[in-house]
Amino acid sequence: MELPACVESVWRQASDYATTNLNVSQQTFSIAASAIAVLFSLFIARRVASLVHATLFDKVQTYQVPQLEVPEPKTFVDTPSVQIAGSTAINCYAPATGEFLKLANPLTPDGIDRAIDAADTAQRQWKQTTFAQRKAVLRSLLQYILDNAEEICRVACIDSGKTLVDAQLGEILVTVEKIQWTLKHGEKALRPSRRPTNFLMSYKRNTVHYEPLGVVAALVSWNYPFHNMMGPIISALFAGNGIVVKVSEQCVWSSHYFSNIIRGALVVHGFDPKLVQVIACWPSTADHLTSHPNISHITFIGSHKVAKLVTTSAAKSLTPVLAELGGKDPFIVLDSAAKDLDRIVEIILRGTFQAAGQNCIGIERVIASPAIYDKLVERLEPRVKALRIDQLGDVGAMISDISFSRLEGMIAEAVEEGAQLRVGGKRYTHPTYPKGHYFQPTLLTDVVPDMKIAHRECFAPVLTVMRAKSSSAADILAIANDTAYDLGASVFGSESDPQLQRIVRNVRAGMVAVNDFAAYYAVQLPFGGVDGSGYGRFAGEEGLRGMCNLKAVCEDRFGWAGIRTAIPPPVQYPIANQEKSWAFTQGVVELGYGDTVRKAEGLYAMFKHRNA
């Protein structure tokens, strides 16, 4: 095949230049040019494949989900509670206003069976999908959330009582971050990973494969009804699973709309929406889900008390459980953070009062060094007093009033024991919505470790401040680690302060943010705690792989050449001579694991006893 004249001319000029000026022979030039041409062709081929892939899979599909509206005319519940005397129905109402939303029928054990069977049937097809197909579903889901963020926040606020800003940060931002992380890094996390071998097994190739589990379950809390539902769904679907999500009775109203959002993404890409099942039932029926033999894994987000019931139930079918149980998170401020107090105050307020303090990683204890303590309290007191209690203000409603007496009791007891109640401390009756569940933003100072409130999770808009004896790691940790709950922690100080890293290394927690609050959640690091805060991790590679069966595969590297494991004569049954056979196997061990001399001795022993 002849080259076009212009190409041939360029080729000759380049060849002559290389020969004359670079002392490169024409043969070497031809080889190098050919290699460059091959690499360039491969580059073009990959770009074309990428464009084809984008055309087939990356295109976002838009879809619509019917909006959820409050019934008209508006009515208010007689008693703001999810339970109604004489009825099995779940009474759905808005915790900020007391407005009636609907009556929901809880699922029965038979209904749970049907949900699991439907997810199982859909999962048999879904587990065969490629990562490209799963990413396509998530991209469309991401686009829907971004396009409809205000509507999602509106629904979440009605059902949970939080403000719109709190919903944007706690429902939308963290959900789209999880989707984006999964799109960018999920495939790499779930690709078969190569594992090392050893000298004796150097002819083997080792990999770990991450395979779908089947149908998994998630029992999620009410504080972030959209995000808590979507988080387990995103991971489960990307790992190839079906999922049954049991939502809290406190937020059943929004769950149907939220489930339709993910189901719509499945439908628009041609997949069975029954892959995702969102159910509601009373706690007495939940045991049927958590002990079900066709559930392969359970994610539980909730209280320490209920976690014991869930794990006991799951043990009946030996179903593994990931338990995220909240915490009593310390927020530590060292002497070396003195110049940063204004910024720190803003972070404390956001970390304590977002969603009316109903955050598993919310700030529960501010621990300040003596040089910082008074300055910090001086700044905090007027700011907490200025917080407005209203969904249109700063601090929204709590999900129910069930914890109000407990909170008031702990605060009153702390005051009797020497704490200073500077702001709040009691339930609040809203002037427009007296049936709403509001608690006053509270600032309690001079709290000491012996007080009950220093150990029990408040899960409320309650800010407690504790004074450490000094800024030393030992004195700070004596307070920070003096609790049964160890989820997250925050430490503020100068990077040059040696106490900072000592605290980071020794604070008892599953996660630590340095000079920040909860930043680990915004970057999808593995999320979870230790001790009373539960076990297991979601988010990140660890969380995604936790949704999989880890299958270890060991295979021959050179099987094509006949290099395979064979049983040598000294250890073939029947054993002719135990003493000589033992000497042979001892030689194998020394060859594999001894130093140079031992390896030589081992090889000799093997040769000597090869025919034992």
Short mmCIF file of N, CA and C in Angstrom, two decimals, residues 180-301:
data_model
loop_
_atom_site.label_atom_id
_atom_site.label_comp_id
_atom_site.label_asym_id
_atom_site.label_seq_id
_atom_site.Cartn_x
_atom_site.Cartn_y
_atom_site.Cartn_z
N GLN A 180 -22.26 11.11 43.85
CA GLN A 180 -21.10 11.52 43.06
C GLN A 180 -19.89 10.66 43.39
N TRP A 181 -19.66 10.41 44.68
CA TRP A 181 -18.52 9.55 45.08
C TRP A 181 -18.67 8.17 44.47
N THR A 182 -19.88 7.62 44.51
CA THR A 182 -20.11 6.28 43.98
C THR A 182 -19.87 6.25 42.47
N LEU A 183 -20.31 7.29 41.78
CA LEU A 183 -20.08 7.36 40.34
C LEU A 183 -18.59 7.43 40.01
N LYS A 184 -17.83 8.18 40.80
CA LYS A 184 -16.41 8.38 40.51
C LYS A 184 -15.54 7.23 41.00
N HIS A 185 -15.88 6.65 42.14
CA HIS A 185 -14.97 5.71 42.78
C HIS A 185 -15.57 4.32 43.05
N GLY A 186 -16.87 4.17 42.86
CA GLY A 186 -17.50 2.90 43.21
C GLY A 186 -17.01 1.72 42.40
N GLU A 187 -16.84 1.91 41.10
CA GLU A 187 -16.41 0.79 40.26
C GLU A 187 -15.01 0.32 40.65
N LYS A 188 -14.13 1.26 40.93
CA LYS A 188 -12.78 0.89 41.36
C LYS A 188 -12.83 0.10 42.66
N ALA A 189 -13.71 0.50 43.58
CA ALA A 189 -13.80 -0.19 44.87
C ALA A 189 -14.30 -1.62 44.72
N LEU A 190 -15.12 -1.87 43.71
CA LEU A 190 -15.74 -3.19 43.56
C LEU A 190 -15.12 -4.04 42.46
N ARG A 191 -14.12 -3.52 41.76
CA ARG A 191 -13.42 -4.36 40.79
C ARG A 191 -12.66 -5.45 41.53
N PRO A 192 -12.49 -6.63 40.94
CA PRO A 192 -11.66 -7.66 41.59
C PRO A 192 -10.29 -7.09 41.91
N SER A 193 -9.85 -7.30 43.13
CA SER A 193 -8.57 -6.73 43.56
C SER A 193 -7.53 -7.83 43.70
N ARG A 194 -6.32 -7.55 43.18
CA ARG A 194 -5.22 -8.52 43.25
C ARG A 194 -4.66 -8.54 44.67
N ARG A 195 -4.30 -9.72 45.12
CA ARG A 195 -3.71 -9.89 46.44
C ARG A 195 -2.36 -10.59 46.30
N PRO A 196 -1.44 -10.34 47.24
CA PRO A 196 -0.10 -10.92 47.12
C PRO A 196 -0.09 -12.43 47.36
N THR A 197 0.97 -13.07 46.89
CA THR A 197 1.16 -14.50 47.13
C THR A 197 2.43 -14.67 47.96
N ASN A 198 2.98 -15.87 48.03
CA ASN A 198 4.22 -16.08 48.77
C ASN A 198 5.15 -16.97 47.95
N PHE A 199 6.31 -17.25 48.49
CA PHE A 199 7.33 -17.97 47.73
C PHE A 199 6.85 -19.36 47.33
N LEU A 200 6.29 -20.10 48.27
CA LEU A 200 5.85 -21.45 47.96
C LEU A 200 4.69 -21.47 46.97
N MET A 201 3.87 -20.42 47.02
CA MET A 201 2.68 -20.36 46.16
C MET A 201 2.86 -19.33 45.05
N SER A 202 4.11 -19.10 44.63
CA SER A 202 4.38 -18.07 43.63
C SER A 202 3.77 -18.40 42.28
N TYR A 203 3.35 -19.63 42.08
CA TYR A 203 2.71 -20.00 40.82
C TYR A 203 1.20 -19.75 40.84
N LYS A 204 0.73 -19.14 41.92
CA LYS A 204 -0.70 -18.85 42.07
C LYS A 204 -0.99 -17.37 41.86
N ARG A 205 -2.18 -17.08 41.33
CA ARG A 205 -2.68 -15.71 41.18
C ARG A 205 -3.90 -15.57 42.10
N ASN A 206 -3.87 -14.54 42.95
CA ASN A 206 -4.91 -14.38 43.98
C ASN A 206 -5.71 -13.10 43.75
N THR A 207 -7.02 -13.23 43.80
CA THR A 207 -7.89 -12.06 43.67
C THR A 207 -9.05 -12.17 44.65
N VAL A 208 -9.62 -11.01 44.97
CA VAL A 208 -10.84 -10.96 45.76
C VAL A 208 -11.92 -10.33 44.90
N HIS A 209 -13.06 -11.01 44.79
CA HIS A 209 -14.17 -10.53 43.98
C HIS A 209 -15.28 -10.04 44.91
N TYR A 210 -15.93 -8.97 44.51
CA TYR A 210 -17.00 -8.38 45.31
C TYR A 210 -18.33 -8.61 44.61
N GLU A 211 -19.08 -9.59 45.11
CA GLU A 211 -20.29 -10.03 44.45
C GLU A 211 -21.53 -9.59 45.22
N PRO A 212 -22.65 -9.43 44.52
CA PRO A 212 -23.89 -9.04 45.21
C PRO A 212 -24.28 -10.06 46.28
N LEU A 213 -24.89 -9.55 47.35
CA LEU A 213 -25.36 -10.42 48.43
C LEU A 213 -26.74 -10.99 48.13
N GLY A 214 -27.56 -10.25 47.42
CA GLY A 214 -28.94 -10.66 47.17
C GLY A 214 -29.88 -9.53 47.54
N VAL A 215 -30.74 -9.77 48.53
CA VAL A 215 -31.63 -8.73 49.05
C VAL A 215 -31.14 -8.33 50.43
N VAL A 216 -30.87 -7.06 50.61
CA VAL A 216 -30.43 -6.55 51.90
C VAL A 216 -31.54 -5.68 52.49
N ALA A 217 -31.41 -5.37 53.76
CA ALA A 217 -32.42 -4.55 54.44
C ALA A 217 -31.75 -3.38 55.14
N ALA A 218 -32.51 -2.33 55.32
CA ALA A 218 -32.05 -1.17 56.09
C ALA A 218 -33.20 -0.70 56.96
N LEU A 219 -32.93 -0.50 58.23
CA LEU A 219 -33.89 0.08 59.16
C LEU A 219 -33.32 1.44 59.55
N VAL A 220 -33.97 2.50 59.12
CA VAL A 220 -33.35 3.82 59.22
C VAL A 220 -34.16 4.75 60.12
N SER A 221 -33.46 5.72 60.67
CA SER A 221 -34.07 6.65 61.62
C SER A 221 -34.78 7.78 60.90
N TRP A 222 -35.47 8.59 61.68
CA TRP A 222 -36.38 9.61 61.16
C TRP A 222 -35.75 10.99 61.02
N ASN A 223 -34.54 11.19 61.55
CA ASN A 223 -34.03 12.57 61.63
C ASN A 223 -33.72 13.17 60.26
N TYR A 224 -33.35 12.33 59.29
CA TYR A 224 -33.15 12.81 57.91
C TYR A 224 -33.87 11.82 56.98
N PRO A 225 -35.17 11.98 56.80
CA PRO A 225 -35.96 10.95 56.12
C PRO A 225 -35.54 10.68 54.68
N PHE A 226 -35.08 11.69 53.95
CA PHE A 226 -34.65 11.46 52.58
C PHE A 226 -33.25 10.84 52.54
N HIS A 227 -32.31 11.46 53.20
CA HIS A 227 -30.93 10.99 53.14
C HIS A 227 -30.77 9.61 53.77
N ASN A 228 -31.37 9.38 54.92
CA ASN A 228 -31.21 8.09 55.59
C ASN A 228 -31.79 6.95 54.76
N MET A 229 -32.83 7.24 53.99
CA MET A 229 -33.38 6.22 53.10
C MET A 229 -32.47 6.01 51.89
N MET A 230 -32.02 7.10 51.27
CA MET A 230 -31.28 7.01 50.03
C MET A 230 -29.87 6.44 50.21
N GLY A 231 -29.23 6.74 51.32
CA GLY A 231 -27.86 6.26 51.53
C GLY A 231 -27.71 4.76 51.36
N PRO A 232 -28.45 3.94 52.10
CA PRO A 232 -28.34 2.49 51.92
C PRO A 232 -28.78 2.02 50.54
N ILE A 233 -29.76 2.71 49.95
CA ILE A 233 -30.24 2.31 48.62
C ILE A 233 -29.14 2.49 47.58
N ILE A 234 -28.45 3.63 47.61
CA ILE A 234 -27.39 3.91 46.64
C ILE A 234 -26.32 2.82 46.68
N SER A 235 -25.86 2.49 47.89
CA SER A 235 -24.80 1.48 48.02
C SER A 235 -25.31 0.10 47.62
N ALA A 236 -26.51 -0.24 48.05
CA ALA A 236 -27.06 -1.57 47.74
C ALA A 236 -27.20 -1.76 46.25
N LEU A 237 -27.77 -0.79 45.55
CA LEU A 237 -27.99 -0.92 44.12
C LEU A 237 -26.67 -0.99 43.36
N PHE A 238 -25.71 -0.15 43.73
CA PHE A 238 -24.45 -0.15 43.00
C PHE A 238 -23.71 -1.47 43.18
N ALA A 239 -23.91 -2.11 44.33
CA ALA A 239 -23.27 -3.40 44.58
C ALA A 239 -24.03 -4.55 43.93
N GLY A 240 -25.18 -4.26 43.30
CA GLY A 240 -25.93 -5.29 42.60
C GLY A 240 -27.02 -5.96 43.41
N ASN A 241 -27.39 -5.35 44.52
CA ASN A 241 -28.40 -5.94 45.41
C ASN A 241 -29.78 -5.35 45.19
N GLY A 242 -30.79 -6.07 45.68
CA GLY A 242 -32.10 -5.49 45.92
C GLY A 242 -32.15 -5.04 47.37
N ILE A 243 -33.13 -4.21 47.73
CA ILE A 243 -33.15 -3.70 49.10
C ILE A 243 -34.57 -3.47 49.59
N VAL A 244 -34.77 -3.77 50.87
CA VAL A 244 -36.01 -3.45 51.58
C VAL A 244 -35.66 -2.46 52.67
N VAL A 245 -36.24 -1.27 52.62
CA VAL A 245 -35.97 -0.24 53.61
C VAL A 245 -37.19 -0.08 54.50
N LYS A 246 -36.99 -0.28 55.79
CA LYS A 246 -38.06 0.01 56.75
C LYS A 246 -37.83 1.41 57.29
N VAL A 247 -38.77 2.28 57.02
CA VAL A 247 -38.66 3.65 57.52
C VAL A 247 -39.30 3.73 58.90
N SER A 248 -38.96 4.78 59.62
CA SER A 248 -39.56 5.01 60.94
C SER A 248 -41.03 5.36 60.80
N GLU A 249 -41.80 4.98 61.81
CA GLU A 249 -43.22 5.34 61.83
C GLU A 249 -43.40 6.85 61.85
N GLN A 250 -42.35 7.58 62.27
CA GLN A 250 -42.44 9.03 62.39
C GLN A 250 -42.40 9.74 61.02
N CYS A 251 -41.95 9.07 59.98
CA CYS A 251 -41.83 9.76 58.69
C CYS A 251 -42.34 8.89 57.53
N VAL A 252 -43.45 8.24 57.76
CA VAL A 252 -44.05 7.38 56.73
C VAL A 252 -44.59 8.22 55.58
N TRP A 253 -45.14 9.39 55.88
CA TRP A 253 -45.81 10.22 54.88
C TRP A 253 -44.90 10.52 53.70
N SER A 254 -43.66 10.89 53.97
CA SER A 254 -42.73 11.28 52.90
C SER A 254 -42.12 10.08 52.19
N SER A 255 -42.18 8.91 52.80
CA SER A 255 -41.43 7.76 52.28
C SER A 255 -41.91 7.31 50.91
N HIS A 256 -43.20 7.41 50.64
CA HIS A 256 -43.73 6.97 49.35
C HIS A 256 -43.18 7.87 48.23
N TYR A 257 -43.17 9.16 48.46
CA TYR A 257 -42.63 10.10 47.46
C TYR A 257 -41.15 9.87 47.25
N PHE A 258 -40.40 9.72 48.35
CA PHE A 258 -38.96 9.53 48.24
C PHE A 258 -38.63 8.21 47.54
N SER A 259 -39.39 7.16 47.83
CA SER A 259 -39.12 5.87 47.18
C SER A 259 -39.41 5.95 45.68
N ASN A 260 -40.41 6.74 45.31
CA ASN A 260 -40.72 6.90 43.88
C ASN A 260 -39.60 7.60 43.12
N ILE A 261 -38.81 8.39 43.82
CA ILE A 261 -37.69 9.08 43.16
C ILE A 261 -36.67 8.07 42.66
N ILE A 262 -36.27 7.13 43.50
CA ILE A 262 -35.29 6.13 43.06
C ILE A 262 -35.94 5.13 42.12
N ARG A 263 -37.20 4.80 42.36
CA ARG A 263 -37.88 3.87 41.46
C ARG A 263 -38.04 4.47 40.06
N GLY A 264 -38.28 5.76 40.01
CA GLY A 264 -38.39 6.43 38.71
C GLY A 264 -37.10 6.33 37.92
N ALA A 265 -35.96 6.44 38.59
CA ALA A 265 -34.66 6.31 37.92
C ALA A 265 -34.47 4.91 37.36
N LEU A 266 -34.95 3.91 38.08
CA LEU A 266 -34.85 2.54 37.58
C LEU A 266 -35.75 2.34 36.35
N VAL A 267 -36.98 2.82 36.46
CA VAL A 267 -37.94 2.63 35.37
C VAL A 267 -37.47 3.29 34.08
N VAL A 268 -36.95 4.51 34.18
CA VAL A 268 -36.58 5.26 32.97
C VAL A 268 -35.41 4.59 32.25
N HIS A 269 -34.69 3.72 32.96
CA HIS A 269 -33.59 2.98 32.33
C HIS A 269 -33.97 1.53 32.03
N GLY A 270 -35.25 1.21 32.21
CA GLY A 270 -35.72 -0.11 31.81
C GLY A 270 -35.58 -1.20 32.84
N PHE A 271 -35.44 -0.84 34.11
CA PHE A 271 -35.28 -1.85 35.15
C PHE A 271 -36.52 -1.91 36.05
N ASP A 272 -36.64 -3.01 36.74
CA ASP A 272 -37.81 -3.29 37.56
C ASP A 272 -37.78 -2.41 38.82
N PRO A 273 -38.77 -1.55 39.03
CA PRO A 273 -38.77 -0.69 40.22
C PRO A 273 -38.96 -1.47 41.53
N LYS A 274 -39.43 -2.72 41.42
CA LYS A 274 -39.63 -3.53 42.62
C LYS A 274 -38.31 -3.93 43.27
N LEU A 275 -37.21 -3.60 42.61
CA LEU A 275 -35.89 -3.83 43.19
C LEU A 275 -35.75 -3.11 44.53
N VAL A 276 -36.42 -1.97 44.65
CA VAL A 276 -36.41 -1.17 45.89
C VAL A 276 -37.78 -1.25 46.53
N GLN A 277 -37.82 -1.74 47.76
CA GLN A 277 -39.05 -1.83 48.52
C GLN A 277 -38.91 -0.96 49.77
N VAL A 278 -39.84 -0.03 49.94
CA VAL A 278 -39.84 0.83 51.13
C VAL A 278 -41.11 0.52 51.91
N ILE A 279 -40.93 0.11 53.16
CA ILE A 279 -42.07 -0.36 53.94
C ILE A 279 -42.14 0.37 55.28
N ALA A 280 -43.30 0.29 55.90
CA ALA A 280 -43.51 0.82 57.25
C ALA A 280 -44.29 -0.21 58.03
N CYS A 281 -43.88 -0.43 59.25
CA CYS A 281 -44.60 -1.36 60.13
C CYS A 281 -44.32 -0.98 61.57
N TRP A 282 -45.10 -1.53 62.48
CA TRP A 282 -44.86 -1.28 63.89
C TRP A 282 -43.68 -2.11 64.37
N PRO A 283 -43.00 -1.68 65.44
CA PRO A 283 -41.84 -2.42 65.93
C PRO A 283 -42.12 -3.90 66.20
N SER A 284 -43.33 -4.21 66.63
CA SER A 284 -43.65 -5.60 66.94
C SER A 284 -43.61 -6.49 65.69
N THR A 285 -43.76 -5.89 64.53
CA THR A 285 -43.74 -6.65 63.27
C THR A 285 -42.36 -6.64 62.64
N ALA A 286 -41.52 -5.69 63.02
CA ALA A 286 -40.21 -5.54 62.39
C ALA A 286 -39.34 -6.77 62.59
N ASP A 287 -39.59 -7.53 63.65
CA ASP A 287 -38.82 -8.74 63.90
C ASP A 287 -38.92 -9.72 62.72
N HIS A 288 -40.05 -9.70 62.03
CA HIS A 288 -40.22 -10.59 60.89
C HIS A 288 -39.24 -10.24 59.78
N LEU A 289 -38.94 -8.96 59.62
CA LEU A 289 -37.97 -8.52 58.62
C LEU A 289 -36.55 -8.84 59.06
N THR A 290 -36.20 -8.49 60.28
CA THR A 290 -34.82 -8.63 60.73
C THR A 290 -34.40 -10.08 60.95
N SER A 291 -35.36 -10.98 61.11
CA SER A 291 -35.02 -12.40 61.27
C SER A 291 -35.27 -13.21 60.00
N HIS A 292 -35.63 -12.54 58.92
CA HIS A 292 -36.04 -13.22 57.70
C HIS A 292 -34.84 -13.94 57.05
N PRO A 293 -34.99 -15.20 56.70
CA PRO A 293 -33.86 -15.95 56.14
C PRO A 293 -33.43 -15.48 54.76
N ASN A 294 -34.26 -14.72 54.06
CA ASN A 294 -33.90 -14.25 52.71
C ASN A 294 -33.30 -12.85 52.70
N ILE A 295 -33.03 -12.31 53.88
CA ILE A 295 -32.32 -11.03 54.00
C ILE A 295 -30.85 -11.34 54.26
N SER A 296 -29.97 -10.79 53.43
CA SER A 296 -28.54 -11.14 53.49
C SER A 296 -27.70 -10.20 54.36
N HIS A 297 -28.23 -9.03 54.64
CA HIS A 297 -27.45 -8.04 55.42
C HIS A 297 -28.43 -6.99 55.92
N ILE A 298 -28.15 -6.45 57.11
CA ILE A 298 -29.02 -5.42 57.69
C ILE A 298 -28.18 -4.21 58.06
N THR A 299 -28.62 -3.04 57.61
CA THR A 299 -28.07 -1.77 58.08
C THR A 299 -29.07 -1.18 59.06
N PHE A 300 -28.63 -0.92 60.27
CA PHE A 300 -29.52 -0.35 61.28
C PHE A 300 -28.99 1.01 61.71
N ILE A 301 -29.84 2.03 61.63
CA ILE A 301 -29.51 3.37 62.12
C ILE A 301 -30.55 3.72 63.18
#
